[in-house]
mmCIF file of C-alpha atoms and ligand atoms in Angstrom:
data_model
loop_
_atom_site.group_PDB
_atom_site.id
_atom_site.type_symbol
_atom_site.label_atom_id
_atom_site.label_comp_id
_atom_site.label_asym_id
_atom_site.label_seq_id
_atom_site.Cartn_x
_atom_site.Cartn_y
_atom_site.Cartn_z
ATOM 1 C CA UNK A 222 15.021 18.111 10.725
ATOM 2 C CA UNK A 223 11.561 16.916 9.836
ATOM 3 C CA UNK A 224 9.304 15.545 12.504
ATOM 4 C CA UNK A 225 7.246 13.009 10.592
ATOM 5 C CA UNK A 226 4.918 10.833 12.679
ATOM 6 C CA UNK A 227 2.871 8.000 11.171
ATOM 7 C CA UNK A 228 -0.043 6.650 13.222
ATOM 8 C CA UNK A 229 -0.617 3.081 12.110
ATOM 9 C CA UNK A 230 -0.267 -0.589 12.735
ATOM 10 C CA UNK A 231 3.078 -1.476 11.111
ATOM 11 C CA UNK A 232 1.322 -4.352 9.296
ATOM 12 C CA UNK A 233 -0.777 -1.913 7.248
ATOM 13 C CA UNK A 234 0.123 -1.903 3.553
ATOM 14 C CA UNK A 235 -1.181 1.652 3.158
ATOM 15 C CA UNK A 236 1.101 2.813 5.983
ATOM 16 C CA UNK A 237 3.969 0.919 4.399
ATOM 17 C CA UNK A 238 3.508 2.917 1.177
ATOM 18 C CA UNK A 239 4.009 6.109 3.189
ATOM 19 C CA UNK A 240 7.130 4.657 4.818
ATOM 20 C CA UNK A 241 8.490 3.520 1.440
ATOM 21 C CA UNK A 242 8.049 7.023 -0.014
ATOM 22 C CA UNK A 243 9.887 8.556 2.946
ATOM 23 C CA UNK A 244 12.630 5.929 2.678
ATOM 24 C CA UNK A 245 13.056 6.646 -1.044
ATOM 25 C CA UNK A 246 13.583 10.296 -0.133
ATOM 26 C CA UNK A 247 15.790 9.532 2.890
ATOM 27 C CA UNK A 248 13.451 11.458 5.191
ATOM 28 C CA UNK A 249 13.408 10.250 8.811
ATOM 29 C CA UNK A 250 10.073 9.341 10.361
ATOM 30 C CA UNK A 251 8.635 7.759 13.458
ATOM 31 C CA UNK A 252 5.858 5.163 13.623
ATOM 32 C CA UNK A 253 3.329 5.728 16.380
ATOM 33 C CA UNK A 254 2.138 2.135 16.630
ATOM 34 C CA UNK A 255 -1.530 1.815 17.452
ATOM 35 C CA UNK A 256 -2.717 -0.519 20.189
ATOM 36 C CA UNK A 257 -5.217 -3.273 19.238
ATOM 37 C CA UNK A 258 -8.696 -1.775 19.004
ATOM 38 C CA UNK A 259 -7.388 1.792 19.176
ATOM 39 C CA UNK A 260 -8.649 2.439 15.646
ATOM 40 C CA UNK A 261 -12.204 2.313 17.012
ATOM 41 C CA UNK A 262 -11.502 4.639 19.937
ATOM 42 C CA UNK A 263 -13.019 8.089 20.222
ATOM 43 C CA UNK A 264 -9.556 9.603 20.473
ATOM 44 C CA UNK A 265 -8.458 8.023 17.199
ATOM 45 C CA UNK A 266 -11.679 9.096 15.459
ATOM 46 C CA UNK A 267 -10.553 12.660 16.162
ATOM 47 C CA UNK A 268 -7.461 11.958 14.042
ATOM 48 C CA UNK A 269 -9.317 9.970 11.374
ATOM 49 C CA UNK A 270 -13.124 10.267 11.459
ATOM 50 C CA UNK A 271 -13.424 7.310 9.044
ATOM 51 C CA UNK A 272 -11.422 5.040 11.357
ATOM 52 C CA UNK A 273 -8.696 3.958 8.952
ATOM 53 C CA UNK A 274 -4.909 4.146 8.968
ATOM 54 C CA UNK A 275 -2.481 5.747 8.362
ATOM 55 C CA UNK A 276 -2.680 9.298 9.645
ATOM 56 C CA UNK A 277 0.436 11.447 9.503
ATOM 57 C CA UNK A 278 1.476 14.440 11.559
ATOM 58 C CA UNK A 279 4.184 16.701 10.295
ATOM 59 C CA UNK A 280 5.174 19.850 12.147
ATOM 60 C CA UNK A 281 1.613 20.361 13.388
ATOM 61 C CA UNK A 282 -0.019 19.469 10.062
ATOM 62 C CA UNK A 283 -2.244 16.400 10.062
ATOM 63 C CA UNK A 284 -3.303 14.407 7.008
ATOM 64 C CA UNK A 285 -5.067 11.129 6.241
ATOM 65 C CA UNK A 286 -5.746 9.266 2.962
ATOM 66 C CA UNK A 287 -2.633 7.565 1.675
ATOM 67 C CA UNK A 288 -2.570 9.036 -1.805
ATOM 68 C CA UNK A 289 -2.886 12.547 -0.356
ATOM 69 C CA UNK A 290 -0.043 11.770 2.049
ATOM 70 C CA UNK A 291 2.139 10.430 -0.766
ATOM 71 C CA UNK A 292 1.569 13.547 -2.856
ATOM 72 C CA UNK A 293 2.277 15.747 0.176
ATOM 73 C CA UNK A 294 5.573 13.950 0.741
ATOM 74 C CA UNK A 295 6.524 14.331 -2.919
ATOM 75 C CA UNK A 296 5.680 18.045 -2.904
ATOM 76 C CA UNK A 297 7.583 18.626 0.312
ATOM 77 C CA UNK A 298 10.716 16.648 -0.457
ATOM 78 C CA UNK A 299 11.284 16.943 -4.205
ATOM 79 C CA UNK A 300 14.279 14.615 -4.577
ATOM 80 C CA UNK A 301 13.928 12.161 -6.139
ATOM 81 C CA UNK A 302 10.677 13.225 -7.833
ATOM 82 C CA UNK A 303 8.069 10.480 -7.567
ATOM 83 C CA UNK A 304 5.474 11.984 -9.922
ATOM 84 C CA UNK A 305 6.072 12.291 -13.656
ATOM 85 C CA UNK A 306 5.457 15.593 -15.441
ATOM 86 C CA UNK A 307 4.692 14.031 -18.827
ATOM 87 C CA UNK A 308 0.851 13.970 -19.009
ATOM 88 C CA UNK A 309 0.372 10.370 -20.158
ATOM 89 C CA UNK A 310 2.771 9.004 -17.546
ATOM 90 C CA UNK A 311 1.035 11.118 -14.908
ATOM 91 C CA UNK A 312 -2.333 9.810 -16.070
ATOM 92 C CA UNK A 313 -1.111 6.224 -15.822
ATOM 93 C CA UNK A 314 0.294 6.799 -12.344
ATOM 94 C CA UNK A 315 -3.011 8.205 -11.124
ATOM 95 C CA UNK A 316 -4.964 5.408 -12.812
ATOM 96 C CA UNK A 317 -2.977 2.736 -10.960
ATOM 97 C CA UNK A 318 -3.498 4.507 -7.646
ATOM 98 C CA UNK A 319 -7.228 4.609 -8.419
ATOM 99 C CA UNK A 320 -7.354 0.918 -9.329
ATOM 100 C CA UNK A 321 -5.694 0.094 -6.027
ATOM 101 C CA UNK A 322 -8.043 2.219 -3.953
ATOM 102 C CA UNK A 323 -11.318 1.436 -5.739
ATOM 103 C CA UNK A 324 -10.962 -2.184 -6.831
ATOM 104 C CA UNK A 325 -7.849 -4.035 -5.691
ATOM 105 C CA UNK A 326 -7.943 -3.158 -1.991
ATOM 106 C CA UNK A 327 -11.694 -3.179 -1.259
ATOM 107 C CA UNK A 328 -12.726 -6.049 -3.554
ATOM 108 C CA UNK A 329 -9.656 -8.291 -3.369
ATOM 109 C CA UNK A 330 -6.977 -7.559 -0.742
ATOM 110 C CA UNK A 331 -9.361 -6.646 2.047
ATOM 111 C CA UNK A 332 -11.004 -10.041 1.657
ATOM 112 C CA UNK A 333 -8.316 -12.481 0.539
ATOM 113 C CA UNK A 334 -5.416 -11.025 2.567
ATOM 114 C CA UNK A 335 -7.612 -10.731 5.618
ATOM 115 C CA UNK A 336 -8.873 -14.335 5.448
ATOM 116 C CA UNK A 337 -5.573 -15.934 4.428
ATOM 117 C CA UNK A 338 -2.987 -13.886 6.378
ATOM 118 C CA UNK A 339 -4.208 -11.281 8.865
ATOM 119 C CA UNK A 340 -6.965 -13.388 10.425
ATOM 120 C CA UNK A 341 -4.984 -16.638 10.814
ATOM 121 C CA UNK A 342 -1.718 -14.959 11.891
ATOM 122 C CA UNK A 343 -2.979 -12.147 14.085
ATOM 123 C CA UNK A 344 -6.480 -13.107 15.205
ATOM 124 C CA UNK A 345 -6.351 -16.893 15.248
ATOM 125 C CA UNK A 346 -9.251 -17.256 12.800
ATOM 126 C CA UNK A 347 -9.553 -19.726 9.919
ATOM 127 C CA UNK A 348 -9.912 -18.544 6.324
ATOM 128 C CA UNK A 349 -13.440 -18.121 5.058
ATOM 129 C CA UNK A 350 -13.089 -20.190 1.876
ATOM 130 C CA UNK A 351 -16.427 -19.028 0.455
ATOM 131 C CA UNK A 352 -15.437 -15.363 0.838
ATOM 132 C CA UNK A 353 -12.057 -16.013 -0.825
ATOM 133 C CA UNK A 354 -13.721 -17.892 -3.687
ATOM 134 C CA UNK A 355 -16.227 -15.085 -4.174
ATOM 135 C CA UNK A 356 -13.359 -12.553 -4.454
ATOM 136 C CA UNK A 357 -11.491 -14.641 -7.025
ATOM 137 C CA UNK A 358 -13.075 -13.139 -10.183
ATOM 138 C CA UNK A 359 -12.177 -9.656 -8.962
ATOM 139 C CA UNK A 360 -8.635 -10.845 -8.167
ATOM 140 C CA UNK A 361 -8.306 -12.155 -11.715
ATOM 141 C CA UNK A 362 -9.716 -8.950 -13.165
ATOM 142 C CA UNK A 363 -7.562 -6.587 -11.076
ATOM 143 C CA UNK A 364 -4.284 -8.475 -11.380
ATOM 144 C CA UNK A 365 -4.875 -9.151 -15.081
ATOM 145 C CA UNK A 366 -5.539 -5.483 -15.781
ATOM 146 C CA UNK A 367 -2.554 -4.317 -13.724
ATOM 147 C CA UNK A 368 -0.385 -6.780 -15.619
ATOM 148 C CA UNK A 369 -1.711 -5.451 -18.943
ATOM 149 C CA UNK A 370 -1.131 -1.828 -17.936
ATOM 150 C CA UNK A 371 2.411 -2.576 -16.770
ATOM 151 C CA UNK A 372 3.206 -4.322 -20.068
ATOM 152 C CA UNK A 373 6.916 -4.352 -20.787
ATOM 153 C CA UNK A 374 7.687 -1.244 -18.729
ATOM 154 C CA UNK A 375 10.088 -1.247 -15.802
ATOM 155 C CA UNK A 376 7.622 0.722 -13.656
ATOM 156 C CA UNK A 377 3.925 1.488 -14.009
ATOM 157 C CA UNK A 378 4.442 4.970 -15.435
ATOM 158 C CA UNK A 379 7.495 4.148 -17.543
ATOM 159 C CA UNK A 380 11.201 4.061 -16.786
ATOM 160 C CA UNK A 381 11.075 5.643 -13.345
ATOM 161 C CA UNK A 382 9.684 4.735 -9.962
ATOM 162 C CA UNK A 383 6.544 6.731 -9.142
ATOM 163 C CA UNK A 384 3.898 6.874 -6.454
ATOM 164 C CA UNK A 385 1.962 4.237 -8.415
ATOM 165 C CA UNK A 386 4.635 1.610 -7.745
ATOM 166 C CA UNK A 387 4.975 2.716 -4.136
ATOM 167 C CA UNK A 388 1.208 2.635 -3.565
ATOM 168 C CA UNK A 389 0.759 -0.786 -5.096
ATOM 169 C CA UNK A 390 3.802 -2.823 -4.023
ATOM 170 C CA UNK A 391 2.857 -3.218 -0.333
ATOM 171 C CA UNK A 392 -0.581 -4.536 -1.338
ATOM 172 C CA UNK A 393 0.887 -6.972 -3.864
ATOM 173 C CA UNK A 394 3.425 -8.136 -1.274
ATOM 174 C CA UNK A 395 0.606 -9.659 0.782
ATOM 175 C CA UNK A 396 -1.545 -10.774 -2.133
ATOM 176 C CA UNK A 397 1.344 -12.667 -3.744
ATOM 177 C CA UNK A 398 1.568 -14.784 -0.599
ATOM 178 C CA UNK A 399 -1.967 -16.134 -0.972
ATOM 179 C CA UNK A 400 -2.441 -19.301 -3.038
ATOM 180 C CA UNK A 401 -5.081 -17.891 -5.383
ATOM 181 C CA UNK A 402 -3.145 -14.716 -6.204
ATOM 182 C CA UNK A 403 0.178 -16.562 -6.460
ATOM 183 C CA UNK A 404 -1.476 -18.721 -9.101
ATOM 184 C CA UNK A 405 -2.737 -15.686 -11.034
ATOM 185 C CA UNK A 406 0.618 -13.907 -10.776
ATOM 186 C CA UNK A 407 2.758 -16.867 -11.826
ATOM 187 C CA UNK A 408 5.141 -16.009 -14.714
ATOM 188 C CA UNK A 409 3.648 -12.559 -15.261
ATOM 189 C CA UNK A 410 5.379 -9.213 -15.796
ATOM 190 C CA UNK A 411 3.555 -8.073 -12.661
ATOM 191 C CA UNK A 412 5.265 -10.757 -10.633
ATOM 192 C CA UNK A 413 8.690 -9.768 -12.031
ATOM 193 C CA UNK A 414 7.921 -6.127 -11.173
ATOM 194 C CA UNK A 415 7.053 -7.149 -7.605
ATOM 195 C CA UNK A 416 10.357 -8.999 -7.250
ATOM 196 C CA UNK A 417 12.201 -5.878 -8.464
ATOM 197 C CA UNK A 418 10.228 -3.699 -6.055
ATOM 198 C CA UNK A 419 10.887 -6.023 -3.130
ATOM 199 C CA UNK A 420 14.623 -5.781 -3.839
ATOM 200 C CA UNK A 421 14.636 -2.015 -3.220
ATOM 201 C CA UNK A 422 16.209 -0.880 0.064
ATOM 202 C CA UNK A 423 13.039 1.130 0.804
ATOM 203 C CA UNK A 424 10.986 -2.083 0.756
ATOM 204 C CA UNK A 425 13.553 -3.956 2.845
ATOM 205 C CA UNK A 426 13.546 -1.183 5.424
ATOM 206 C CA UNK A 427 9.766 -1.319 5.787
ATOM 207 C CA UNK A 428 9.039 -5.042 5.995
ATOM 208 C CA UNK A 429 5.922 -5.872 8.026
ATOM 209 C CA UNK A 430 6.187 -7.523 11.438
ATOM 210 C CA UNK A 431 7.880 -10.928 11.589
ATOM 211 C CA UNK A 432 4.760 -13.099 11.942
ATOM 212 C CA UNK A 433 3.162 -11.570 8.829
ATOM 213 C CA UNK A 434 6.437 -11.582 6.942
ATOM 214 C CA UNK A 435 6.685 -15.338 7.445
ATOM 215 C CA UNK A 436 3.157 -15.738 6.142
ATOM 216 C CA UNK A 437 3.836 -13.521 3.139
HETATM 217 N N1 GSH B 177 -8.508 5.201 1.873
HETATM 218 C C1 GSH B 177 -7.648 4.891 2.993
HETATM 219 C C2 GSH B 177 -7.682 3.402 3.237
HETATM 220 C C3 GSH B 177 -6.810 3.008 4.397
HETATM 221 C C4 GSH B 177 -7.193 1.642 4.950
HETATM 222 O O1 GSH B 177 -8.236 1.059 4.611
HETATM 223 N N2 GSH B 177 -6.336 1.137 5.840
HETATM 224 C C5 GSH B 177 -6.632 -0.115 6.484
HETATM 225 C C6 GSH B 177 -5.348 -0.779 6.954
HETATM 226 S S1 GSH B 177 -4.311 -1.227 5.626
HETATM 227 C C7 GSH B 177 -7.465 0.146 7.726
HETATM 228 O O2 GSH B 177 -7.385 1.208 8.290
HETATM 229 N N3 GSH B 177 -8.212 -0.858 8.150
HETATM 230 C C8 GSH B 177 -8.927 -0.783 9.370
HETATM 231 C C9 GSH B 177 -10.356 -1.178 9.244
HETATM 232 O O3 GSH B 177 -10.819 -1.386 8.128
HETATM 233 O O4 GSH B 177 -11.008 -1.230 10.287
HETATM 234 C C10 GSH B 177 -6.238 5.391 2.712
HETATM 235 O O5 GSH B 177 -5.886 5.508 1.538
HETATM 236 O O6 GSH B 177 -5.502 5.711 3.637
#
């Protein structure tokens, strides 16, 4: 019996990726929900010196950085495999994970999702329209490039679900609920992929809290 603990706020898309991977592998886990502000506490900084979530603990082993956690899960629980062995498919998978972590999250989701969904629903703030408008070119670039890389494939690395799809889908779930990204995504292969991803039991089982789900 594995003892898999995920420290996070259940609204976190990065944490959701970890949950989705565990769901796909039918591995039980427990969410250790963080209290508001806990991320900035000294105690939490001992778990994650950079003050981000998620952090996982597994039988005394602690790990942060989502893509490292996803690869750990795939190495530990091999069925079904979530990383291709064919070099080009593996390259594509890693490229998508990189695009998410370097461009889509910091330059687009962190701004647009925060101002349109997290702030208004959880913090009672109004969207900063100027910040959203400034992030729009990056949204167009990121979503356009992801759409191009997906092409006609069922999943980002080909015919099978990989960590790329699992890493990206929770971010796109929120982005698709914002007016600017919904407009960019309309009638794209990327949008059809997101609908297919959202239909998976692993995505159903890991839906964010009700108030954010309604917004998204
Ligand atoms: N590189 C980190 C990024 C994680 C991340 O940024 N998580 C967000 C929540 S989705 C966070 O911790 N935000 C808190 C903050 O920025 O203060 C990873 O892959 O785990």
